[in-house]
Amino acid sequence: MKQFAAALALAAGLIPAAPAANAAGTPLPIQSLSYAGTGCPQGTAGLSISNDRTVFTVIFDSDVASTGPGVPTTEATKDCAVNLNLVMPQGWRITGIGVDQRGYEQLDAGATASSRLTAALDNKVLATQSLSAAGPVARDYTSHTNVPNTRSLGRCSGGTFTVSLQTSLVLSSTGQAQITQDSIDGKVSIAPCE
């Protein structure tokens, strides 16, 4: 419970940003995480950042799209944006970001579902990954997205970056169906410039 409260405090900006480097001089790139969207209203996700500030986890409580009798049509689509606020000192660069997305889908015959993750920097798309399924099916799903080293992320002059991981869950069904996004895990890879 303390870890969840600390994660929410971090998301709200109540915990100060980490120092720029550890004792060995290695940068600590992830300064903070934030999230917003119809699938992740404030207070519905747990956030975690590793001690070396290169690995993050977001666990969602309510990112669920569903259809069925009595379910409003607006529930068939959910979205969430997770923002990675990154800082790199001069002489270091981001070499890539790996992101794993996990969830569950349960679809009756005739139903289709899709899960999509788009990584963007300053509204420029860096990478996109989509999964789709058709019912009948009931299973966990996983997806991996590689955000490559780009000219903006990989520059050696340092700077601050906000990489937005925009996710969506979409169902098409006249019957009962559900798809969830349970978590996003990621790792920011860094290296000194040569």
mmCIF file of N, CA and C in Angstrom, residues 20-142:
data_model
loop_
_atom_site.group_PDB
_atom_site.id
_atom_site.type_symbol
_atom_site.label_atom_id
_atom_site.label_comp_id
_atom_site.label_asym_id
_atom_site.label_seq_id
_atom_site.Cartn_x
_atom_site.Cartn_y
_atom_site.Cartn_z
ATOM 1 N N ALA A 20 20.401 14.178 -11.412
ATOM 2 C CA ALA A 20 20.701 13.893 -12.811
ATOM 3 C C ALA A 20 21.554 12.645 -12.996
ATOM 4 N N ALA A 21 22.327 12.213 -11.975
ATOM 5 C CA ALA A 21 23.186 11.045 -12.126
ATOM 6 C C ALA A 21 23.377 10.366 -10.784
ATOM 7 N N ASN A 22 23.736 9.065 -10.816
ATOM 8 C CA ASN A 22 24.032 8.360 -9.577
ATOM 9 C C ASN A 22 25.496 8.586 -9.195
ATOM 10 N N ALA A 23 25.953 7.935 -8.144
ATOM 11 C CA ALA A 23 27.315 8.153 -7.648
ATOM 12 C C ALA A 23 28.377 7.771 -8.676
ATOM 13 N N ALA A 24 28.056 6.828 -9.562
ATOM 14 C CA ALA A 24 29.020 6.408 -10.590
ATOM 15 C C ALA A 24 29.002 7.333 -11.806
ATOM 16 N N GLY A 25 28.106 8.333 -11.789
ATOM 17 C CA GLY A 25 28.027 9.275 -12.902
ATOM 18 C C GLY A 25 27.091 8.862 -14.011
ATOM 19 N N THR A 26 26.388 7.737 -13.837
ATOM 20 C CA THR A 26 25.437 7.292 -14.855
ATOM 21 C C THR A 26 24.135 8.078 -14.715
ATOM 22 N N PRO A 27 23.618 8.620 -15.818
ATOM 23 C CA PRO A 27 22.369 9.393 -15.731
ATOM 24 C C PRO A 27 21.193 8.558 -15.235
ATOM 25 N N LEU A 28 20.237 9.248 -14.643
ATOM 26 C CA LEU A 28 18.985 8.652 -14.168
ATOM 27 C C LEU A 28 17.874 9.230 -15.046
ATOM 28 N N PRO A 29 17.573 8.589 -16.180
ATOM 29 C CA PRO A 29 16.760 9.251 -17.201
ATOM 30 C C PRO A 29 15.290 9.490 -16.883
ATOM 31 N N ILE A 30 14.595 8.552 -16.215
ATOM 32 C CA ILE A 30 13.152 8.739 -15.995
ATOM 33 C C ILE A 30 12.968 9.632 -14.770
ATOM 34 N N GLN A 31 12.506 10.838 -15.001
ATOM 35 C CA GLN A 31 12.287 11.767 -13.898
ATOM 36 C C GLN A 31 10.925 11.574 -13.250
ATOM 37 N N SER A 32 9.903 11.301 -14.070
ATOM 38 C CA SER A 32 8.558 11.088 -13.526
ATOM 39 C C SER A 32 7.676 10.432 -14.579
ATOM 40 N N LEU A 33 6.536 9.938 -14.123
ATOM 41 C CA LEU A 33 5.503 9.356 -14.976
ATOM 42 C C LEU A 33 4.184 10.050 -14.680
ATOM 43 N N SER A 34 3.350 10.175 -15.683
ATOM 44 C CA SER A 34 1.989 10.663 -15.471
ATOM 45 C C SER A 34 1.069 9.926 -16.440
ATOM 46 N N TYR A 35 -0.236 9.976 -16.187
ATOM 47 C CA TYR A 35 -1.176 9.269 -17.046
ATOM 48 C C TYR A 35 -2.521 9.981 -17.043
ATOM 49 N N ALA A 36 -3.288 9.767 -18.121
ATOM 50 C CA ALA A 36 -4.639 10.330 -18.224
ATOM 51 C C ALA A 36 -5.362 9.636 -19.370
ATOM 52 N N GLY A 37 -6.685 9.569 -19.277
ATOM 53 C CA GLY A 37 -7.485 9.013 -20.358
ATOM 54 C C GLY A 37 -8.766 8.379 -19.844
ATOM 55 N N THR A 38 -9.626 7.975 -20.776
ATOM 56 C CA THR A 38 -10.903 7.376 -20.389
ATOM 57 C C THR A 38 -10.701 6.016 -19.733
ATOM 58 N N GLY A 39 -9.599 5.326 -20.063
ATOM 59 C CA GLY A 39 -9.319 4.035 -19.459
ATOM 60 C C GLY A 39 -8.486 4.123 -18.199
ATOM 61 N N CYS A 40 -7.966 5.319 -17.909
ATOM 62 C CA CYS A 40 -7.101 5.466 -16.728
ATOM 63 C C CYS A 40 -7.323 6.820 -16.062
ATOM 64 N N PRO A 41 -8.532 7.052 -15.529
ATOM 65 C CA PRO A 41 -8.761 8.291 -14.783
ATOM 66 C C PRO A 41 -7.772 8.404 -13.612
ATOM 67 N N GLN A 42 -7.493 9.611 -13.192
ATOM 68 C CA GLN A 42 -6.561 9.824 -12.089
ATOM 69 C C GLN A 42 -6.951 8.985 -10.874
ATOM 70 N N GLY A 43 -5.941 8.372 -10.255
ATOM 71 C CA GLY A 43 -6.158 7.545 -9.080
ATOM 72 C C GLY A 43 -6.437 6.086 -9.385
ATOM 73 N N THR A 44 -6.382 5.693 -10.686
ATOM 74 C CA THR A 44 -6.718 4.312 -11.033
ATOM 75 C C THR A 44 -5.529 3.513 -11.558
ATOM 76 N N ALA A 45 -4.312 4.028 -11.405
ATOM 77 C CA ALA A 45 -3.136 3.296 -11.871
ATOM 78 C C ALA A 45 -2.021 3.416 -10.834
ATOM 79 N N GLY A 46 -1.261 2.354 -10.690
ATOM 80 C CA GLY A 46 -0.089 2.362 -9.819
ATOM 81 C C GLY A 46 1.157 2.537 -10.661
ATOM 82 N N LEU A 47 2.069 3.405 -10.223
ATOM 83 C CA LEU A 47 3.275 3.728 -10.972
ATOM 84 C C LEU A 47 4.502 3.312 -10.179
ATOM 85 N N SER A 48 5.507 2.814 -10.884
ATOM 86 C CA SER A 48 6.744 2.405 -10.233
ATOM 87 C C SER A 48 7.920 2.716 -11.154
ATOM 88 N N ILE A 49 9.019 3.205 -10.559
ATOM 89 C CA ILE A 49 10.257 3.479 -11.297
ATOM 90 C C ILE A 49 11.393 2.813 -10.534
ATOM 91 N N SER A 50 12.279 2.114 -11.249
ATOM 92 C CA SER A 50 13.405 1.422 -10.622
ATOM 93 C C SER A 50 14.391 2.424 -10.015
ATOM 94 N N ASN A 51 15.241 1.937 -9.109
ATOM 95 C CA ASN A 51 16.221 2.803 -8.450
ATOM 96 C C ASN A 51 17.171 3.472 -9.434
ATOM 97 N N ASP A 52 17.527 2.771 -10.526
ATOM 98 C CA ASP A 52 18.412 3.392 -11.510
ATOM 99 C C ASP A 52 17.639 4.245 -12.518
ATOM 100 N N ARG A 53 16.341 4.313 -12.339
ATOM 101 C CA ARG A 53 15.436 5.160 -13.102
ATOM 102 C C ARG A 53 15.491 4.894 -14.608
ATOM 103 N N THR A 54 15.687 3.605 -14.956
ATOM 104 C CA THR A 54 15.643 3.211 -16.366
ATOM 105 C C THR A 54 14.461 2.297 -16.667
ATOM 106 N N VAL A 55 13.810 1.749 -15.636
ATOM 107 C CA VAL A 55 12.707 0.801 -15.818
ATOM 108 C C VAL A 55 11.462 1.359 -15.129
ATOM 109 N N PHE A 56 10.311 1.233 -15.793
ATOM 110 C CA PHE A 56 9.059 1.711 -15.207
ATOM 111 C C PHE A 56 7.969 0.670 -15.386
ATOM 112 N N THR A 57 6.980 0.723 -14.500
ATOM 113 C CA THR A 57 5.798 -0.135 -14.580
ATOM 114 C C THR A 57 4.571 0.700 -14.265
ATOM 115 N N VAL A 58 3.522 0.497 -15.052
ATOM 116 C CA VAL A 58 2.216 1.112 -14.781
ATOM 117 C C VAL A 58 1.210 -0.033 -14.708
ATOM 118 N N ILE A 59 0.494 -0.141 -13.586
ATOM 119 C CA ILE A 59 -0.529 -1.173 -13.405
ATOM 120 C C ILE A 59 -1.890 -0.481 -13.367
ATOM 121 N N PHE A 60 -2.764 -0.915 -14.269
ATOM 122 C CA PHE A 60 -4.069 -0.273 -14.432
ATOM 123 C C PHE A 60 -5.147 -1.018 -13.655
ATOM 124 N N ASP A 61 -6.017 -0.256 -12.988
ATOM 125 C CA ASP A 61 -7.148 -0.825 -12.257
ATOM 126 C C ASP A 61 -8.422 -0.879 -13.090
ATOM 127 N N SER A 62 -8.565 0.038 -14.062
ATOM 128 C CA SER A 62 -9.878 0.157 -14.714
ATOM 129 C C SER A 62 -9.805 0.365 -16.224
ATOM 130 N N ASP A 63 -8.712 -0.011 -16.861
ATOM 131 C CA ASP A 63 -8.610 0.164 -18.316
ATOM 132 C C ASP A 63 -9.265 -1.043 -18.990
ATOM 133 N N VAL A 64 -10.586 -0.959 -19.139
ATOM 134 C CA VAL A 64 -11.409 -2.066 -19.638
ATOM 135 C C VAL A 64 -12.408 -1.534 -20.652
ATOM 136 N N ALA A 65 -12.397 -2.109 -21.850
ATOM 137 C CA ALA A 65 -13.445 -1.827 -22.835
ATOM 138 C C ALA A 65 -14.387 -3.023 -22.832
ATOM 139 N N SER A 66 -15.691 -2.763 -22.905
ATOM 140 C CA SER A 66 -16.656 -3.861 -22.856
ATOM 141 C C SER A 66 -17.903 -3.531 -23.665
ATOM 142 N N THR A 67 -18.563 -4.599 -24.099
ATOM 143 C CA THR A 67 -19.857 -4.496 -24.769
ATOM 144 C C THR A 67 -20.767 -5.568 -24.192
ATOM 145 N N GLY A 68 -22.055 -5.395 -24.399
ATOM 146 C CA GLY A 68 -23.008 -6.393 -23.923
ATOM 147 C C GLY A 68 -24.328 -5.753 -23.577
ATOM 148 N N PRO A 69 -25.302 -6.568 -23.199
ATOM 149 C CA PRO A 69 -26.619 -6.053 -22.832
ATOM 150 C C PRO A 69 -26.511 -5.044 -21.682
ATOM 151 N N GLY A 70 -27.072 -3.874 -21.878
ATOM 152 C CA GLY A 70 -27.089 -2.848 -20.839
ATOM 153 C C GLY A 70 -25.803 -2.057 -20.707
ATOM 154 N N VAL A 71 -24.780 -2.381 -21.513
ATOM 155 C CA VAL A 71 -23.500 -1.650 -21.442
ATOM 156 C C VAL A 71 -23.562 -0.493 -22.436
ATOM 157 N N PRO A 72 -23.328 0.759 -21.988
ATOM 158 C CA PRO A 72 -23.352 1.898 -22.918
ATOM 159 C C PRO A 72 -22.334 1.724 -24.044
ATOM 160 N N THR A 73 -22.677 2.175 -25.244
ATOM 161 C CA THR A 73 -21.775 2.034 -26.394
ATOM 162 C C THR A 73 -20.449 2.755 -26.186
ATOM 163 N N THR A 74 -20.431 3.759 -25.329
ATOM 164 C CA THR A 74 -19.185 4.491 -25.056
ATOM 165 C C THR A 74 -18.139 3.616 -24.369
ATOM 166 N N GLU A 75 -18.570 2.495 -23.777
ATOM 167 C CA GLU A 75 -17.634 1.603 -23.087
ATOM 168 C C GLU A 75 -16.867 0.688 -24.047
ATOM 169 N N ALA A 76 -17.195 0.725 -25.340
ATOM 170 C CA ALA A 76 -16.534 -0.143 -26.311
ATOM 171 C C ALA A 76 -15.134 0.348 -26.687
ATOM 172 N N THR A 77 -14.798 1.576 -26.325
ATOM 173 C CA THR A 77 -13.479 2.145 -26.644
ATOM 174 C C THR A 77 -12.913 2.824 -25.407
ATOM 175 N N LYS A 78 -11.651 2.538 -25.097
ATOM 176 C CA LYS A 78 -10.951 3.190 -23.985
ATOM 177 C C LYS A 78 -9.569 3.618 -24.465
ATOM 178 N N ASP A 79 -9.087 4.721 -23.917
ATOM 179 C CA ASP A 79 -7.747 5.179 -24.261
ATOM 180 C C ASP A 79 -7.013 5.607 -23.004
ATOM 181 N N CYS A 80 -5.704 5.600 -23.092
ATOM 182 C CA CYS A 80 -4.871 6.035 -21.978
ATOM 183 C C CYS A 80 -3.541 6.524 -22.538
ATOM 184 N N ALA A 81 -3.040 7.623 -22.018
ATOM 185 C CA ALA A 81 -1.716 8.130 -22.381
ATOM 186 C C ALA A 81 -0.843 8.108 -21.137
ATOM 187 N N VAL A 82 0.290 7.420 -21.227
ATOM 188 C CA VAL A 82 1.291 7.404 -20.161
ATOM 189 C C VAL A 82 2.454 8.247 -20.648
ATOM 190 N N ASN A 83 2.797 9.277 -19.886
ATOM 191 C CA ASN A 83 3.884 10.172 -20.275
ATOM 192 C C ASN A 83 5.142 9.865 -19.481
ATOM 193 N N LEU A 84 6.228 9.597 -20.214
ATOM 194 C CA LEU A 84 7.551 9.393 -19.622
ATOM 195 C C LEU A 84 8.295 10.709 -19.706
ATOM 196 N N ASN A 85 8.572 11.301 -18.571
ATOM 197 C CA ASN A 85 9.321 12.548 -18.536
ATOM 198 C C ASN A 85 10.789 12.211 -18.308
ATOM 199 N N LEU A 86 11.612 12.440 -19.347
ATOM 200 C CA LEU A 86 13.000 12.007 -19.377
ATOM 201 C C LEU A 86 13.943 13.198 -19.383
ATOM 202 N N VAL A 87 15.104 13.031 -18.740
ATOM 203 C CA VAL A 87 16.160 14.050 -18.751
ATOM 204 C C VAL A 87 17.477 13.347 -19.029
ATOM 205 N N MET A 88 18.240 13.882 -19.993
ATOM 206 C CA MET A 88 19.566 13.355 -20.288
ATOM 207 C C MET A 88 20.578 14.493 -20.252
ATOM 208 N N PRO A 89 21.712 14.273 -19.564
ATOM 209 C CA PRO A 89 22.762 15.294 -19.555
ATOM 210 C C PRO A 89 23.549 15.267 -20.865
ATOM 211 N N GLN A 90 24.247 16.332 -21.124
ATOM 212 C CA GLN A 90 25.092 16.394 -22.311
ATOM 213 C C GLN A 90 26.122 15.268 -22.252
ATOM 214 N N GLY A 91 26.396 14.656 -23.402
ATOM 215 C CA GLY A 91 27.365 13.569 -23.465
ATOM 216 C C GLY A 91 26.765 12.185 -23.326
ATOM 217 N N TRP A 92 25.443 12.106 -23.082
ATOM 218 C CA TRP A 92 24.734 10.830 -23.015
ATOM 219 C C TRP A 92 23.573 10.878 -23.990
ATOM 220 N N ARG A 93 23.116 9.693 -24.413
ATOM 221 C CA ARG A 93 21.989 9.641 -25.335
ATOM 222 C C ARG A 93 21.084 8.467 -25.000
ATOM 223 N N ILE A 94 19.837 8.581 -25.413
ATOM 224 C CA ILE A 94 18.878 7.494 -25.281
ATOM 225 C C ILE A 94 19.014 6.634 -26.525
ATOM 226 N N THR A 95 19.278 5.341 -26.351
ATOM 227 C CA THR A 95 19.475 4.455 -27.502
ATOM 228 C C THR A 95 18.211 3.693 -27.882
ATOM 229 N N GLY A 96 17.187 3.759 -27.075
ATOM 230 C CA GLY A 96 15.919 3.111 -27.384
ATOM 231 C C GLY A 96 15.083 2.918 -26.138
ATOM 232 N N ILE A 97 13.824 2.614 -26.349
ATOM 233 C CA ILE A 97 12.887 2.330 -25.255
ATOM 234 C C ILE A 97 12.104 1.079 -25.646
ATOM 235 N N GLY A 98 12.125 0.071 -24.797
ATOM 236 C CA GLY A 98 11.330 -1.136 -25.021
ATOM 237 C C GLY A 98 10.106 -1.110 -24.123
ATOM 238 N N VAL A 99 8.942 -1.404 -24.683
ATOM 239 C CA VAL A 99 7.685 -1.333 -23.930
ATOM 240 C C VAL A 99 6.909 -2.638 -24.098
ATOM 241 N N ASP A 100 6.488 -3.242 -22.982
ATOM 242 C CA ASP A 100 5.644 -4.437 -22.994
ATOM 243 C C ASP A 100 4.261 -4.070 -22.456
ATOM 244 N N GLN A 101 3.254 -4.486 -23.176
ATOM 245 C CA GLN A 101 1.863 -4.221 -22.818
ATOM 246 C C GLN A 101 1.190 -5.565 -22.562
ATOM 247 N N ARG A 102 0.421 -5.653 -21.467
ATOM 248 C CA ARG A 102 -0.241 -6.914 -21.121
ATOM 249 C C ARG A 102 -1.718 -6.668 -20.813
ATOM 250 N N GLY A 103 -2.531 -7.672 -21.157
ATOM 251 C CA GLY A 103 -3.950 -7.552 -20.874
ATOM 252 C C GLY A 103 -4.665 -8.874 -21.068
ATOM 253 N N TYR A 104 -5.983 -8.796 -21.139
ATOM 254 C CA TYR A 104 -6.832 -9.984 -21.267
ATOM 255 C C TYR A 104 -7.973 -9.653 -22.213
ATOM 256 N N GLU A 105 -8.369 -10.632 -23.022
ATOM 257 C CA GLU A 105 -9.511 -10.447 -23.914
ATOM 258 C C GLU A 105 -10.430 -11.652 -23.846
ATOM 259 N N GLN A 106 -11.722 -11.376 -23.786
ATOM 260 C CA GLN A 106 -12.745 -12.417 -23.801
ATOM 261 C C GLN A 106 -13.815 -11.974 -24.786
ATOM 262 N N LEU A 107 -13.915 -12.729 -25.890
ATOM 263 C CA LEU A 107 -14.781 -12.328 -26.990
ATOM 264 C C LEU A 107 -15.711 -13.466 -27.380
ATOM 265 N N ASP A 108 -16.979 -13.158 -27.503
ATOM 266 C CA ASP A 108 -17.929 -14.123 -28.042
ATOM 267 C C ASP A 108 -17.743 -14.221 -29.554
ATOM 268 N N ALA A 109 -18.337 -15.227 -30.169
ATOM 269 C CA ALA A 109 -18.275 -15.375 -31.628
ATOM 270 C C ALA A 109 -18.814 -14.113 -32.292
ATOM 271 N N GLY A 110 -18.114 -13.641 -33.321
ATOM 272 C CA GLY A 110 -18.531 -12.441 -34.044
ATOM 273 C C GLY A 110 -17.931 -11.155 -33.507
ATOM 274 N N ALA A 111 -17.343 -11.200 -32.318
ATOM 275 C CA ALA A 111 -16.734 -9.993 -31.726
ATOM 276 C C ALA A 111 -15.288 -9.861 -32.184
ATOM 277 N N THR A 112 -14.828 -8.637 -32.328
ATOM 278 C CA THR A 112 -13.424 -8.372 -32.615
ATOM 279 C C THR A 112 -12.903 -7.347 -31.620
ATOM 280 N N ALA A 113 -11.607 -7.445 -31.357
ATOM 281 C CA ALA A 113 -10.973 -6.519 -30.420
ATOM 282 C C ALA A 113 -9.619 -6.103 -30.964
ATOM 283 N N SER A 114 -9.200 -4.896 -30.629
ATOM 284 C CA SER A 114 -7.852 -4.458 -30.977
ATOM 285 C C SER A 114 -7.255 -3.685 -29.819
ATOM 286 N N SER A 115 -5.949 -3.842 -29.684
ATOM 287 C CA SER A 115 -5.165 -3.109 -28.701
ATOM 288 C C SER A 115 -4.037 -2.429 -29.467
ATOM 289 N N ARG A 116 -3.827 -1.147 -29.202
ATOM 290 C CA ARG A 116 -2.833 -0.385 -29.967
ATOM 291 C C ARG A 116 -2.007 0.467 -29.017
ATOM 292 N N LEU A 117 -0.712 0.538 -29.281
ATOM 293 C CA LEU A 117 0.180 1.428 -28.543
ATOM 294 C C LEU A 117 0.970 2.246 -29.545
ATOM 295 N N THR A 118 0.942 3.571 -29.371
ATOM 296 C CA THR A 118 1.705 4.481 -30.214
ATOM 297 C C THR A 118 2.616 5.302 -29.320
ATOM 298 N N ALA A 119 3.907 5.298 -29.616
ATOM 299 C CA ALA A 119 4.865 6.118 -28.883
ATOM 300 C C ALA A 119 5.134 7.374 -29.697
ATOM 301 N N ALA A 120 5.061 8.532 -29.039
ATOM 302 C CA ALA A 120 5.242 9.797 -29.749
ATOM 303 C C ALA A 120 6.096 10.755 -28.929
ATOM 304 N N LEU A 121 6.840 11.585 -29.622
ATOM 305 C CA LEU A 121 7.646 12.647 -29.025
ATOM 306 C C LEU A 121 7.293 13.925 -29.753
ATOM 307 N N ASP A 122 6.818 14.928 -29.013
ATOM 308 C CA ASP A 122 6.400 16.194 -29.629
ATOM 309 C C ASP A 122 5.435 15.957 -30.782
ATOM 310 N N ASN A 123 4.462 15.091 -30.569
ATOM 311 C CA ASN A 123 3.428 14.749 -31.546
ATOM 312 C C ASN A 123 3.969 14.060 -32.792
ATOM 313 N N LYS A 124 5.225 13.640 -32.786
ATOM 314 C CA LYS A 124 5.798 12.878 -33.902
ATOM 315 C C LYS A 124 5.821 11.408 -33.499
ATOM 316 N N VAL A 125 5.184 10.561 -34.307
ATOM 317 C CA VAL A 125 5.108 9.133 -34.000
ATOM 318 C C VAL A 125 6.487 8.495 -34.155
ATOM 319 N N LEU A 126 6.909 7.793 -33.094
ATOM 320 C CA LEU A 126 8.194 7.092 -33.098
ATOM 321 C C LEU A 126 8.016 5.605 -33.384
ATOM 322 N N ALA A 127 6.922 5.010 -32.919
ATOM 323 C CA ALA A 127 6.672 3.578 -33.108
ATOM 324 C C ALA A 127 5.205 3.288 -32.834
ATOM 325 N N THR A 128 4.697 2.250 -33.481
ATOM 326 C CA THR A 128 3.313 1.816 -33.286
ATOM 327 C C THR A 128 3.263 0.295 -33.274
ATOM 328 N N GLN A 129 2.435 -0.250 -32.386
ATOM 329 C CA GLN A 129 2.227 -1.697 -32.326
ATOM 330 C C GLN A 129 0.734 -1.956 -32.149
ATOM 331 N N SER A 130 0.173 -2.842 -32.967
ATOM 332 C CA SER A 130 -1.250 -3.174 -32.876
ATOM 333 C C SER A 130 -1.433 -4.680 -32.799
ATOM 334 N N LEU A 131 -2.409 -5.102 -32.021
ATOM 335 C CA LEU A 131 -2.830 -6.499 -31.952
ATOM 336 C C LEU A 131 -4.332 -6.539 -32.193
ATOM 337 N N SER A 132 -4.796 -7.601 -32.853
ATOM 338 C CA SER A 132 -6.239 -7.754 -33.017
ATOM 339 C C SER A 132 -6.609 -9.219 -32.831
ATOM 340 N N ALA A 133 -7.868 -9.443 -32.487
ATOM 341 C CA ALA A 133 -8.356 -10.800 -32.251
ATOM 342 C C ALA A 133 -9.828 -10.865 -32.630
ATOM 343 N N ALA A 134 -10.270 -12.063 -32.987
ATOM 344 C CA ALA A 134 -11.674 -12.310 -33.296
ATOM 345 C C ALA A 134 -12.170 -13.455 -32.421
ATOM 346 N N GLY A 135 -13.425 -13.334 -31.955
ATOM 347 C CA GLY A 135 -13.987 -14.353 -31.096
ATOM 348 C C GLY A 135 -14.457 -15.571 -31.865
ATOM 349 N N PRO A 136 -14.707 -16.675 -31.199
ATOM 350 C CA PRO A 136 -14.660 -16.791 -29.734
ATOM 351 C C PRO A 136 -13.223 -17.009 -29.238
ATOM 352 N N VAL A 137 -12.880 -16.297 -28.166
ATOM 353 C CA VAL A 137 -11.552 -16.420 -27.571
ATOM 354 C C VAL A 137 -11.602 -15.902 -26.139
ATOM 355 N N ALA A 138 -10.804 -16.497 -25.274
ATOM 356 C CA ALA A 138 -10.623 -16.013 -23.902
ATOM 357 C C ALA A 138 -9.164 -16.276 -23.555
ATOM 358 N N ARG A 139 -8.347 -15.212 -23.507
ATOM 359 C CA ARG A 139 -6.910 -15.399 -23.293
ATOM 360 C C ARG A 139 -6.232 -14.120 -22.828
ATOM 361 N N ASP A 140 -5.042 -14.302 -22.244
ATOM 362 C CA ASP A 140 -4.153 -13.188 -21.965
ATOM 363 C C ASP A 140 -3.456 -12.809 -23.264
ATOM 364 N N TYR A 141 -3.078 -11.552 -23.385
ATOM 365 C CA TYR A 141 -2.287 -11.144 -24.543
ATOM 366 C C TYR A 141 -1.100 -10.308 -24.075
ATOM 367 N N THR A 142 -0.049 -10.321 -24.860
ATOM 368 C CA THR A 142 1.122 -9.473 -24.619
ATOM 369 C C THR A 142 1.557 -8.882 -25.948
#
